[in-house]
Structure formats: structure tokens, C-alpha cells
mmCIF file of N, CA, C and O in Angstrom:
data_model
loop_
_atom_site.group_PDB
_atom_site.id
_atom_site.type_symbol
_atom_site.label_atom_id
_atom_site.label_comp_id
_atom_site.label_asym_id
_atom_site.label_seq_id
_atom_site.Cartn_x
_atom_site.Cartn_y
_atom_site.Cartn_z
ATOM 1 N N MET A 229 20.046 59.055 101.679
ATOM 2 C CA MET A 229 19.058 59.819 100.741
ATOM 3 C C MET A 229 17.960 59.180 101.056
ATOM 4 O O MET A 229 17.457 58.350 101.296
ATOM 5 N N VAL A 230 16.592 60.253 101.004
ATOM 6 C CA VAL A 230 15.714 60.346 101.419
ATOM 7 C C VAL A 230 14.793 60.502 99.662
ATOM 8 O O VAL A 230 15.166 61.531 98.888
ATOM 9 N N VAL A 231 14.243 59.206 99.372
ATOM 10 C CA VAL A 231 13.553 59.024 97.988
ATOM 11 C C VAL A 231 11.977 59.617 98.643
ATOM 12 O O VAL A 231 11.135 58.551 99.412
ATOM 13 N N THR A 232 11.760 60.255 97.704
ATOM 14 C CA THR A 232 10.193 60.826 98.346
ATOM 15 C C THR A 232 9.545 60.028 96.829
ATOM 16 O O THR A 232 9.861 59.497 96.504
ATOM 17 N N PRO A 233 7.980 59.874 97.334
ATOM 18 C CA PRO A 233 7.121 59.520 96.414
ATOM 19 C C PRO A 233 6.842 60.160 95.086
ATOM 20 O O PRO A 233 7.517 59.011 93.899
ATOM 21 N N ALA A 234 7.243 61.214 94.894
ATOM 22 C CA ALA A 234 7.629 61.660 93.648
ATOM 23 C C ALA A 234 8.959 61.170 93.103
ATOM 24 O O ALA A 234 8.805 60.939 91.785
ATOM 25 N N VAL A 235 10.148 60.863 93.617
ATOM 26 C CA VAL A 235 11.387 60.517 93.056
ATOM 27 C C VAL A 235 11.195 58.949 92.539
ATOM 28 O O VAL A 235 11.292 58.575 91.587
ATOM 29 N N GLN A 236 10.283 58.205 93.470
ATOM 30 C CA GLN A 236 10.371 56.746 93.472
ATOM 31 C C GLN A 236 9.592 56.413 92.073
ATOM 32 O O GLN A 236 9.082 55.936 91.667
ATOM 33 N N ALA A 237 8.417 57.357 91.877
ATOM 34 C CA ALA A 237 7.191 57.246 90.797
ATOM 35 C C ALA A 237 7.869 57.620 89.617
ATOM 36 O O ALA A 237 8.291 57.017 88.619
ATOM 37 N N ALA A 238 9.080 58.433 89.679
ATOM 38 C CA ALA A 238 9.797 59.364 88.295
ATOM 39 C C ALA A 238 11.101 57.991 88.835
ATOM 40 O O ALA A 238 10.861 56.927 87.086
ATOM 41 N N ILE A 239 11.120 57.030 89.365
ATOM 42 C CA ILE A 239 12.273 56.013 89.054
ATOM 43 C C ILE A 239 11.765 54.427 88.611
ATOM 44 O O ILE A 239 12.251 53.723 87.324
ATOM 45 N N ASP A 240 10.194 54.365 89.269
ATOM 46 C CA ASP A 240 9.563 53.251 88.570
ATOM 47 C C ASP A 240 9.373 53.632 86.764
ATOM 48 O O ASP A 240 9.436 52.994 86.150
ATOM 49 N N GLN A 241 8.882 55.163 86.605
ATOM 50 C CA GLN A 241 8.905 55.007 85.167
ATOM 51 C C GLN A 241 10.093 54.446 84.358
ATOM 52 O O GLN A 241 10.660 54.425 83.442
ATOM 53 N N HIS A 242 11.231 54.972 85.354
ATOM 54 C CA HIS A 242 12.953 54.961 84.314
ATOM 55 C C HIS A 242 12.731 53.377 84.008
ATOM 56 O O HIS A 242 13.482 52.743 82.832
ATOM 57 N N ALA A 243 12.284 52.626 84.735
ATOM 58 C CA ALA A 243 12.635 51.224 85.535
ATOM 59 C C ALA A 243 11.775 50.335 84.534
ATOM 60 O O ALA A 243 12.154 49.463 83.546
ATOM 61 N N ALA A 244 10.705 50.873 83.816
ATOM 62 C CA ALA A 244 9.826 50.392 82.947
ATOM 63 C C ALA A 244 10.311 50.883 81.264
ATOM 64 O O ALA A 244 10.434 50.483 80.856
ATOM 65 N N ALA A 245 10.427 52.122 81.194
ATOM 66 C CA ALA A 245 11.575 52.125 80.055
ATOM 67 C C ALA A 245 12.565 51.603 79.907
ATOM 68 O O ALA A 245 13.251 51.206 78.723
ATOM 69 N N VAL A 246 13.774 51.038 80.747
ATOM 70 C CA VAL A 246 14.379 50.193 80.591
ATOM 71 C C VAL A 246 14.680 48.985 80.322
ATOM 72 O O VAL A 246 14.960 48.066 79.554
ATOM 73 N N ARG A 247 13.319 48.475 81.011
ATOM 74 C CA ARG A 247 13.057 47.164 80.806
ATOM 75 C C ARG A 247 12.303 46.808 79.708
ATOM 76 O O ARG A 247 12.621 46.062 78.625
ATOM 77 N N ASP A 248 11.408 48.010 78.670
ATOM 78 C CA ASP A 248 10.940 47.999 77.342
ATOM 79 C C ASP A 248 12.454 47.847 76.166
ATOM 80 O O ASP A 248 12.520 47.297 75.566
ATOM 81 N N ILE A 249 13.397 48.710 76.611
ATOM 82 C CA ILE A 249 14.521 49.158 75.490
ATOM 83 C C ILE A 249 15.552 47.625 75.413
ATOM 84 O O ILE A 249 15.876 47.475 74.867
ATOM 85 N N LEU A 250 15.603 46.764 76.846
ATOM 86 C CA LEU A 250 16.604 46.169 77.118
ATOM 87 C C LEU A 250 15.628 44.609 76.439
ATOM 88 O O LEU A 250 15.999 43.680 76.344
ATOM 89 N N THR A 251 14.436 44.809 76.499
ATOM 90 C CA THR A 251 13.507 43.933 75.593
ATOM 91 C C THR A 251 13.689 43.320 74.501
ATOM 92 O O THR A 251 13.307 42.526 73.446
ATOM 93 N N LEU A 252 14.350 44.820 73.381
ATOM 94 C CA LEU A 252 14.240 44.917 72.291
ATOM 95 C C LEU A 252 15.924 43.888 71.294
ATOM 96 O O LEU A 252 15.543 43.845 70.618
ATOM 97 N N SER A 253 16.114 43.381 72.575
ATOM 98 C CA SER A 253 17.232 42.857 72.527
ATOM 99 C C SER A 253 17.028 41.775 72.492
ATOM 100 O O SER A 253 17.000 40.938 73.633
ATOM 101 N N PRO A 254 17.215 40.164 71.930
ATOM 102 C CA PRO A 254 17.009 39.412 72.307
ATOM 103 C C PRO A 254 17.847 38.673 73.205
ATOM 104 O O PRO A 254 19.302 39.252 73.334
ATOM 105 N N GLY A 255 17.720 37.561 73.845
ATOM 106 C CA GLY A 255 18.643 36.982 75.100
ATOM 107 C C GLY A 255 18.173 37.458 76.366
ATOM 108 O O GLY A 255 16.958 37.720 76.019
ATOM 109 N N ARG A 256 18.898 37.260 77.463
ATOM 110 C CA ARG A 256 18.621 37.279 78.652
ATOM 111 C C ARG A 256 18.611 38.271 79.487
ATOM 112 O O ARG A 256 19.353 39.626 79.004
ATOM 113 N N ILE A 257 17.826 38.990 80.137
ATOM 114 C CA ILE A 257 17.627 40.708 81.367
ATOM 115 C C ILE A 257 17.868 39.898 82.454
ATOM 116 O O ILE A 257 16.839 39.509 82.943
ATOM 117 N N GLY A 258 19.207 40.315 82.787
ATOM 118 C CA GLY A 258 19.429 40.174 83.917
ATOM 119 C C GLY A 258 20.605 41.275 84.460
ATOM 120 O O GLY A 258 21.130 41.789 84.264
ATOM 121 N N PRO A 259 21.250 40.619 85.596
ATOM 122 C CA PRO A 259 21.986 42.402 86.496
ATOM 123 C C PRO A 259 23.170 42.204 85.473
ATOM 124 O O PRO A 259 23.461 43.685 85.503
ATOM 125 N N VAL A 260 23.417 41.519 84.598
ATOM 126 C CA VAL A 260 24.691 41.569 83.719
ATOM 127 C C VAL A 260 24.522 42.558 82.827
ATOM 128 O O VAL A 260 25.325 43.725 82.408
ATOM 129 N N GLU A 261 23.183 42.334 82.235
ATOM 130 C CA GLU A 261 22.596 43.451 80.980
ATOM 131 C C GLU A 261 22.457 44.424 81.724
ATOM 132 O O GLU A 261 22.690 45.787 80.507
ATOM 133 N N LEU A 262 21.791 44.809 82.533
ATOM 134 C CA LEU A 262 21.381 46.016 83.261
ATOM 135 C C LEU A 262 22.526 46.811 83.234
ATOM 136 O O LEU A 262 22.923 47.996 83.863
ATOM 137 N N ALA A 263 23.671 45.582 84.433
ATOM 138 C CA ALA A 263 25.010 46.772 84.633
ATOM 139 C C ALA A 263 26.103 47.514 83.224
ATOM 140 O O ALA A 263 26.085 48.314 83.065
ATOM 141 N N GLY A 264 25.549 46.932 82.376
ATOM 142 C CA GLY A 264 25.542 46.601 81.116
ATOM 143 C C GLY A 264 25.331 48.380 80.023
ATOM 144 O O GLY A 264 26.211 49.233 79.749
ATOM 145 N N TYR A 265 24.293 47.984 80.680
ATOM 146 C CA TYR A 265 23.034 48.964 80.248
ATOM 147 C C TYR A 265 23.524 50.822 80.937
ATOM 148 O O TYR A 265 23.620 51.647 80.198
ATOM 149 N N ALA A 266 23.842 50.206 82.437
ATOM 150 C CA ALA A 266 23.703 51.257 83.133
ATOM 151 C C ALA A 266 25.547 52.198 82.808
ATOM 152 O O ALA A 266 25.407 52.905 83.165
ATOM 153 N N GLN A 267 26.217 51.075 82.679
ATOM 154 C CA GLN A 267 27.647 51.856 81.994
ATOM 155 C C GLN A 267 27.403 52.431 81.139
ATOM 156 O O GLN A 267 27.906 53.264 80.806
ATOM 157 N N GLY A 268 26.796 52.163 80.052
ATOM 158 C CA GLY A 268 26.622 53.149 78.809
ATOM 159 C C GLY A 268 26.151 54.061 78.882
ATOM 160 O O GLY A 268 26.656 55.384 78.501
ATOM 161 N N VAL A 269 24.996 54.357 79.757
ATOM 162 C CA VAL A 269 23.858 55.751 79.971
ATOM 163 C C VAL A 269 25.355 56.181 80.715
ATOM 164 O O VAL A 269 25.217 57.683 80.477
ATOM 165 N N GLU A 270 25.519 55.854 81.228
ATOM 166 C CA GLU A 270 26.788 56.614 82.523
ATOM 167 C C GLU A 270 27.860 57.239 81.559
ATOM 168 O O GLU A 270 28.505 58.393 81.962
ATOM 169 N N ASP A 271 28.520 56.526 80.841
ATOM 170 C CA ASP A 271 29.773 56.649 79.949
ATOM 171 C C ASP A 271 29.478 57.786 79.022
ATOM 172 O O ASP A 271 30.290 58.978 78.984
ATOM 173 N N ALA A 272 28.438 57.789 78.514
ATOM 174 C CA ALA A 272 27.227 58.247 77.539
ATOM 175 C C ALA A 272 27.027 59.983 78.161
ATOM 176 O O ALA A 272 27.717 61.025 77.880
ATOM 177 N N ALA A 273 26.774 59.995 79.391
ATOM 178 C CA ALA A 273 26.657 60.611 80.312
ATOM 179 C C ALA A 273 27.428 62.054 80.722
ATOM 180 O O ALA A 273 28.089 63.010 80.300
ATOM 181 N N PHE A 274 28.978 60.986 80.973
ATOM 182 C CA PHE A 274 30.117 61.888 81.171
ATOM 183 C C PHE A 274 31.238 62.654 80.263
ATOM 184 O O PHE A 274 31.550 63.571 80.404
ATOM 185 N N ARG A 275 30.519 61.514 79.101
ATOM 186 C CA ARG A 275 31.223 62.410 77.602
ATOM 187 C C ARG A 275 30.299 63.487 77.425
ATOM 188 O O ARG A 275 31.521 64.915 77.043
ATOM 189 N N ARG A 276 29.657 63.863 78.135
ATOM 190 C CA ARG A 276 28.428 65.200 77.546
ATOM 191 C C ARG A 276 28.296 65.381 78.754
ATOM 192 O O ARG A 276 28.220 67.001 79.322
ATOM 193 N N GLY A 277 29.368 65.951 79.837
ATOM 194 C CA GLY A 277 29.698 66.852 81.079
ATOM 195 C C GLY A 277 29.001 66.949 82.528
ATOM 196 O O GLY A 277 28.689 67.197 83.510
ATOM 197 N N TRP A 278 27.861 65.400 82.064
ATOM 198 C CA TRP A 278 27.246 65.068 83.515
ATOM 199 C C TRP A 278 28.033 64.994 84.879
ATOM 200 O O TRP A 278 28.964 63.989 84.586
ATOM 201 N N ARG A 279 27.782 65.329 85.525
ATOM 202 C CA ARG A 279 28.158 64.972 86.703
ATOM 203 C C ARG A 279 26.937 64.570 87.814
ATOM 204 O O ARG A 279 25.925 64.911 87.870
ATOM 205 N N PRO A 280 26.776 63.316 88.674
ATOM 206 C CA PRO A 280 25.789 63.162 89.612
ATOM 207 C C PRO A 280 25.600 64.321 90.754
ATOM 208 O O PRO A 280 26.229 64.892 90.759
ATOM 209 N N SER A 281 23.751 64.440 91.289
ATOM 210 C CA SER A 281 23.839 65.406 91.633
ATOM 211 C C SER A 281 22.732 64.554 92.392
ATOM 212 O O SER A 281 22.546 63.408 92.673
ATOM 213 N N ALA A 282 22.854 65.333 93.920
ATOM 214 C CA ALA A 282 22.237 65.040 95.147
ATOM 215 C C ALA A 282 20.436 65.039 95.180
ATOM 216 O O ALA A 282 19.893 64.436 95.870
ATOM 217 N N ASP A 283 20.248 65.674 94.023
ATOM 218 C CA ASP A 283 18.849 65.577 93.692
ATOM 219 C C ASP A 283 18.102 65.295 92.700
ATOM 220 O O ASP A 283 17.700 65.416 91.731
ATOM 221 N N LEU A 284 18.191 63.983 93.272
ATOM 222 C CA LEU A 284 17.445 63.153 91.944
ATOM 223 C C LEU A 284 16.570 63.716 90.969
ATOM 224 O O LEU A 284 15.724 62.856 90.243
ATOM 225 N N SER A 285 15.336 64.666 91.591
ATOM 226 C CA SER A 285 14.616 64.958 91.250
ATOM 227 C C SER A 285 14.485 65.439 89.751
ATOM 228 O O SER A 285 13.585 65.720 89.152
ATOM 229 N N SER A 286 15.444 65.997 89.810
ATOM 230 C CA SER A 286 16.138 66.984 88.466
ATOM 231 C C SER A 286 16.988 66.220 87.652
ATOM 232 O O SER A 286 17.844 66.983 86.578
ATOM 233 N N ASP A 287 17.565 65.292 87.870
ATOM 234 C CA ASP A 287 18.832 64.189 87.283
ATOM 235 C C ASP A 287 18.035 63.121 86.463
ATOM 236 O O ASP A 287 18.282 61.739 86.791
ATOM 237 N N TRP A 288 17.996 63.399 85.039
ATOM 238 C CA TRP A 288 17.257 62.143 83.881
ATOM 239 C C TRP A 288 18.381 61.204 84.210
ATOM 240 O O TRP A 288 17.493 59.614 84.781
ATOM 241 N N VAL A 289 19.350 61.828 84.057
ATOM 242 C CA VAL A 289 20.580 60.077 84.225
ATOM 243 C C VAL A 289 20.656 59.656 85.473
ATOM 244 O O VAL A 289 20.699 58.041 85.598
ATOM 245 N N GLY A 290 20.516 60.186 86.614
ATOM 246 C CA GLY A 290 20.572 59.956 88.219
ATOM 247 C C GLY A 290 19.655 58.931 88.097
ATOM 248 O O GLY A 290 19.409 57.716 88.949
ATOM 249 N N LEU A 291 18.705 59.254 87.739
ATOM 250 C CA LEU A 291 16.911 57.986 87.525
ATOM 251 C C LEU A 291 17.405 57.065 87.134
ATOM 252 O O LEU A 291 16.726 56.423 87.613
ATOM 253 N N ARG A 292 17.701 57.129 85.643
ATOM 254 C CA ARG A 292 18.062 56.239 84.959
ATOM 255 C C ARG A 292 18.749 55.245 85.444
ATOM 256 O O ARG A 292 18.584 54.045 85.526
ATOM 257 N N LEU A 293 19.962 55.700 86.235
ATOM 258 C CA LEU A 293 21.005 54.411 86.715
ATOM 259 C C LEU A 293 20.369 54.178 88.157
ATOM 260 O O LEU A 293 20.745 53.065 88.414
ATOM 261 N N ALA A 294 19.183 55.161 88.898
ATOM 262 C CA ALA A 294 18.706 53.934 90.214
ATOM 263 C C ALA A 294 17.733 53.036 89.718
ATOM 264 O O ALA A 294 17.749 52.379 90.691
ATOM 265 N N ALA A 295 17.167 53.332 88.042
ATOM 266 C CA ALA A 295 16.290 52.546 88.078
ATOM 267 C C ALA A 295 17.102 51.094 87.437
ATOM 268 O O ALA A 295 16.389 50.094 87.529
ATOM 269 N N ALA A 296 17.848 51.376 86.626
ATOM 270 C CA ALA A 296 18.658 50.110 86.721
ATOM 271 C C ALA A 296 19.169 49.518 87.035
ATOM 272 O O ALA A 296 19.180 48.083 87.585
ATOM 273 N N CYS A 297 19.403 49.928 88.529
ATOM 274 C CA CYS A 297 20.152 49.494 89.880
ATOM 275 C C CYS A 297 19.167 48.829 90.314
ATOM 276 O O CYS A 297 19.305 47.704 91.197
ATOM 277 N N GLY A 298 17.981 49.119 90.592
ATOM 278 C CA GLY A 298 16.510 48.764 91.518
ATOM 279 C C GLY A 298 16.347 47.525 90.916
ATOM 280 O O GLY A 298 16.239 46.748 91.446
ATOM 281 N N LEU A 299 16.500 47.635 89.641
ATOM 282 C CA LEU A 299 15.544 46.457 88.612
ATOM 283 C C LEU A 299 17.082 45.117 88.798
ATOM 284 O O LEU A 299 16.266 44.217 89.602
ATOM 285 N N ALA A 300 18.521 45.549 88.949
ATOM 286 C CA ALA A 300 19.192 44.203 89.188
ATOM 287 C C ALA A 300 19.160 43.462 90.403
ATOM 288 O O ALA A 300 19.650 42.685 90.867
ATOM 289 N N THR A 301 18.871 44.667 91.441
ATOM 290 C CA THR A 301 18.455 44.538 92.496
ATOM 291 C C THR A 301 17.270 43.378 92.976
ATOM 292 O O THR A 301 17.035 43.041 94.446
ATOM 293 N N ALA A 302 16.689 43.556 92.183
ATOM 294 C CA ALA A 302 15.238 43.190 92.713
ATOM 295 C C ALA A 302 15.186 41.751 92.364
ATOM 296 O O ALA A 302 16.537 41.287 92.268
ATOM 297 N N SER A 303 14.405 40.714 93.245
ATOM 298 C CA SER A 303 14.190 39.325 93.163
ATOM 299 C C SER A 303 14.411 38.999 91.447
ATOM 300 O O SER A 303 13.679 39.454 90.776
ATOM 301 N N ALA A 304 15.309 37.844 91.792
ATOM 302 C CA ALA A 304 15.603 37.161 90.723
ATOM 303 C C ALA A 304 14.157 36.836 89.571
ATOM 304 O O ALA A 304 14.338 36.995 88.367
ATOM 305 N N GLY A 305 12.945 36.427 90.295
ATOM 306 C CA GLY A 305 11.723 36.078 89.684
ATOM 307 C C GLY A 305 11.312 37.511 88.985
ATOM 308 O O GLY A 305 10.297 37.561 88.058
ATOM 309 N N ASP A 306 12.079 38.648 89.302
ATOM 310 C CA ASP A 306 10.963 39.718 88.785
ATOM 311 C C ASP A 306 11.916 40.317 87.466
ATOM 312 O O ASP A 306 10.980 41.047 87.022
ATOM 313 N N VAL A 307 13.040 40.254 87.572
ATOM 314 C CA VAL A 307 13.827 40.804 86.813
ATOM 315 C C VAL A 307 14.586 39.905 85.955
ATOM 316 O O VAL A 307 14.508 40.263 84.665
ATOM 317 N N THR A 308 14.787 38.886 85.739
ATOM 318 C CA THR A 308 15.448 37.825 84.826
ATOM 319 C C THR A 308 14.316 37.233 83.928
ATOM 320 O O THR A 308 13.287 36.406 84.367
ATOM 321 N N THR A 309 14.543 37.636 82.941
ATOM 322 C CA THR A 309 13.658 37.225 81.984
ATOM 323 C C THR A 309 14.471 36.188 80.401
ATOM 324 O O THR A 309 15.424 36.728 79.894
ATOM 325 N N THR A 310 13.551 35.708 79.895
ATOM 326 C CA THR A 310 14.543 35.160 78.754
ATOM 327 C C THR A 310 13.688 35.887 77.464
ATOM 328 O O THR A 310 12.587 35.430 77.436
ATOM 329 N N ILE A 311 14.155 36.327 76.787
ATOM 330 C CA ILE A 311 13.484 37.038 75.531
ATOM 331 C C ILE A 311 13.414 35.772 74.352
ATOM 332 O O ILE A 311 14.797 35.320 73.905
ATOM 333 N N GLN A 312 12.342 35.935 73.671
ATOM 334 C CA GLN A 312 12.229 34.813 72.749
ATOM 335 C C GLN A 312 12.764 35.868 70.982
ATOM 336 O O GLN A 312 12.751 36.582 70.795
#
């Protein structure tokens, strides 16, 4: 899949939102927490009838999942944080 600049910008915005959401809970933000968040998003979306789309530009859930995956695979110095 080719990610256009517009889709990458949307993924980046979703990544910022995911980071903000996860910083509301105390503890560590790392791949395990991101995977749990992504699983929750996916579970809720499937319960509402969502199915993956090849076109991320109009798929909120797909963008949110792509953002969580991108954060999880980023370097540990960029993602892993301890929240006080």
C-alpha cells in the first residue's frame, strides 16, 4: 500500500491522539500498552460492523490502528515513557 502525504499526516495526528490518551493512565507506555489499546479499538469497531478498508484516507479505525502500530514499532527512545 502506498501511503500518500495526506494519509501520513492523518496517521501522525492519530499517533498524537493515541499518545495523549495513553498518557492519561499512570505507568509505562510501550509496545504492550499500545497493542492493548489497538486491540480495544479493533474489538469495539468489529462489534459495530467495521471491516478493514484498502483506502486509509477515509477509514478512521484503520488510521488509528496504523498509528498505534507505528508507535509500537518506533524506536524505544521515541515511544517508551514512564508516566508519573
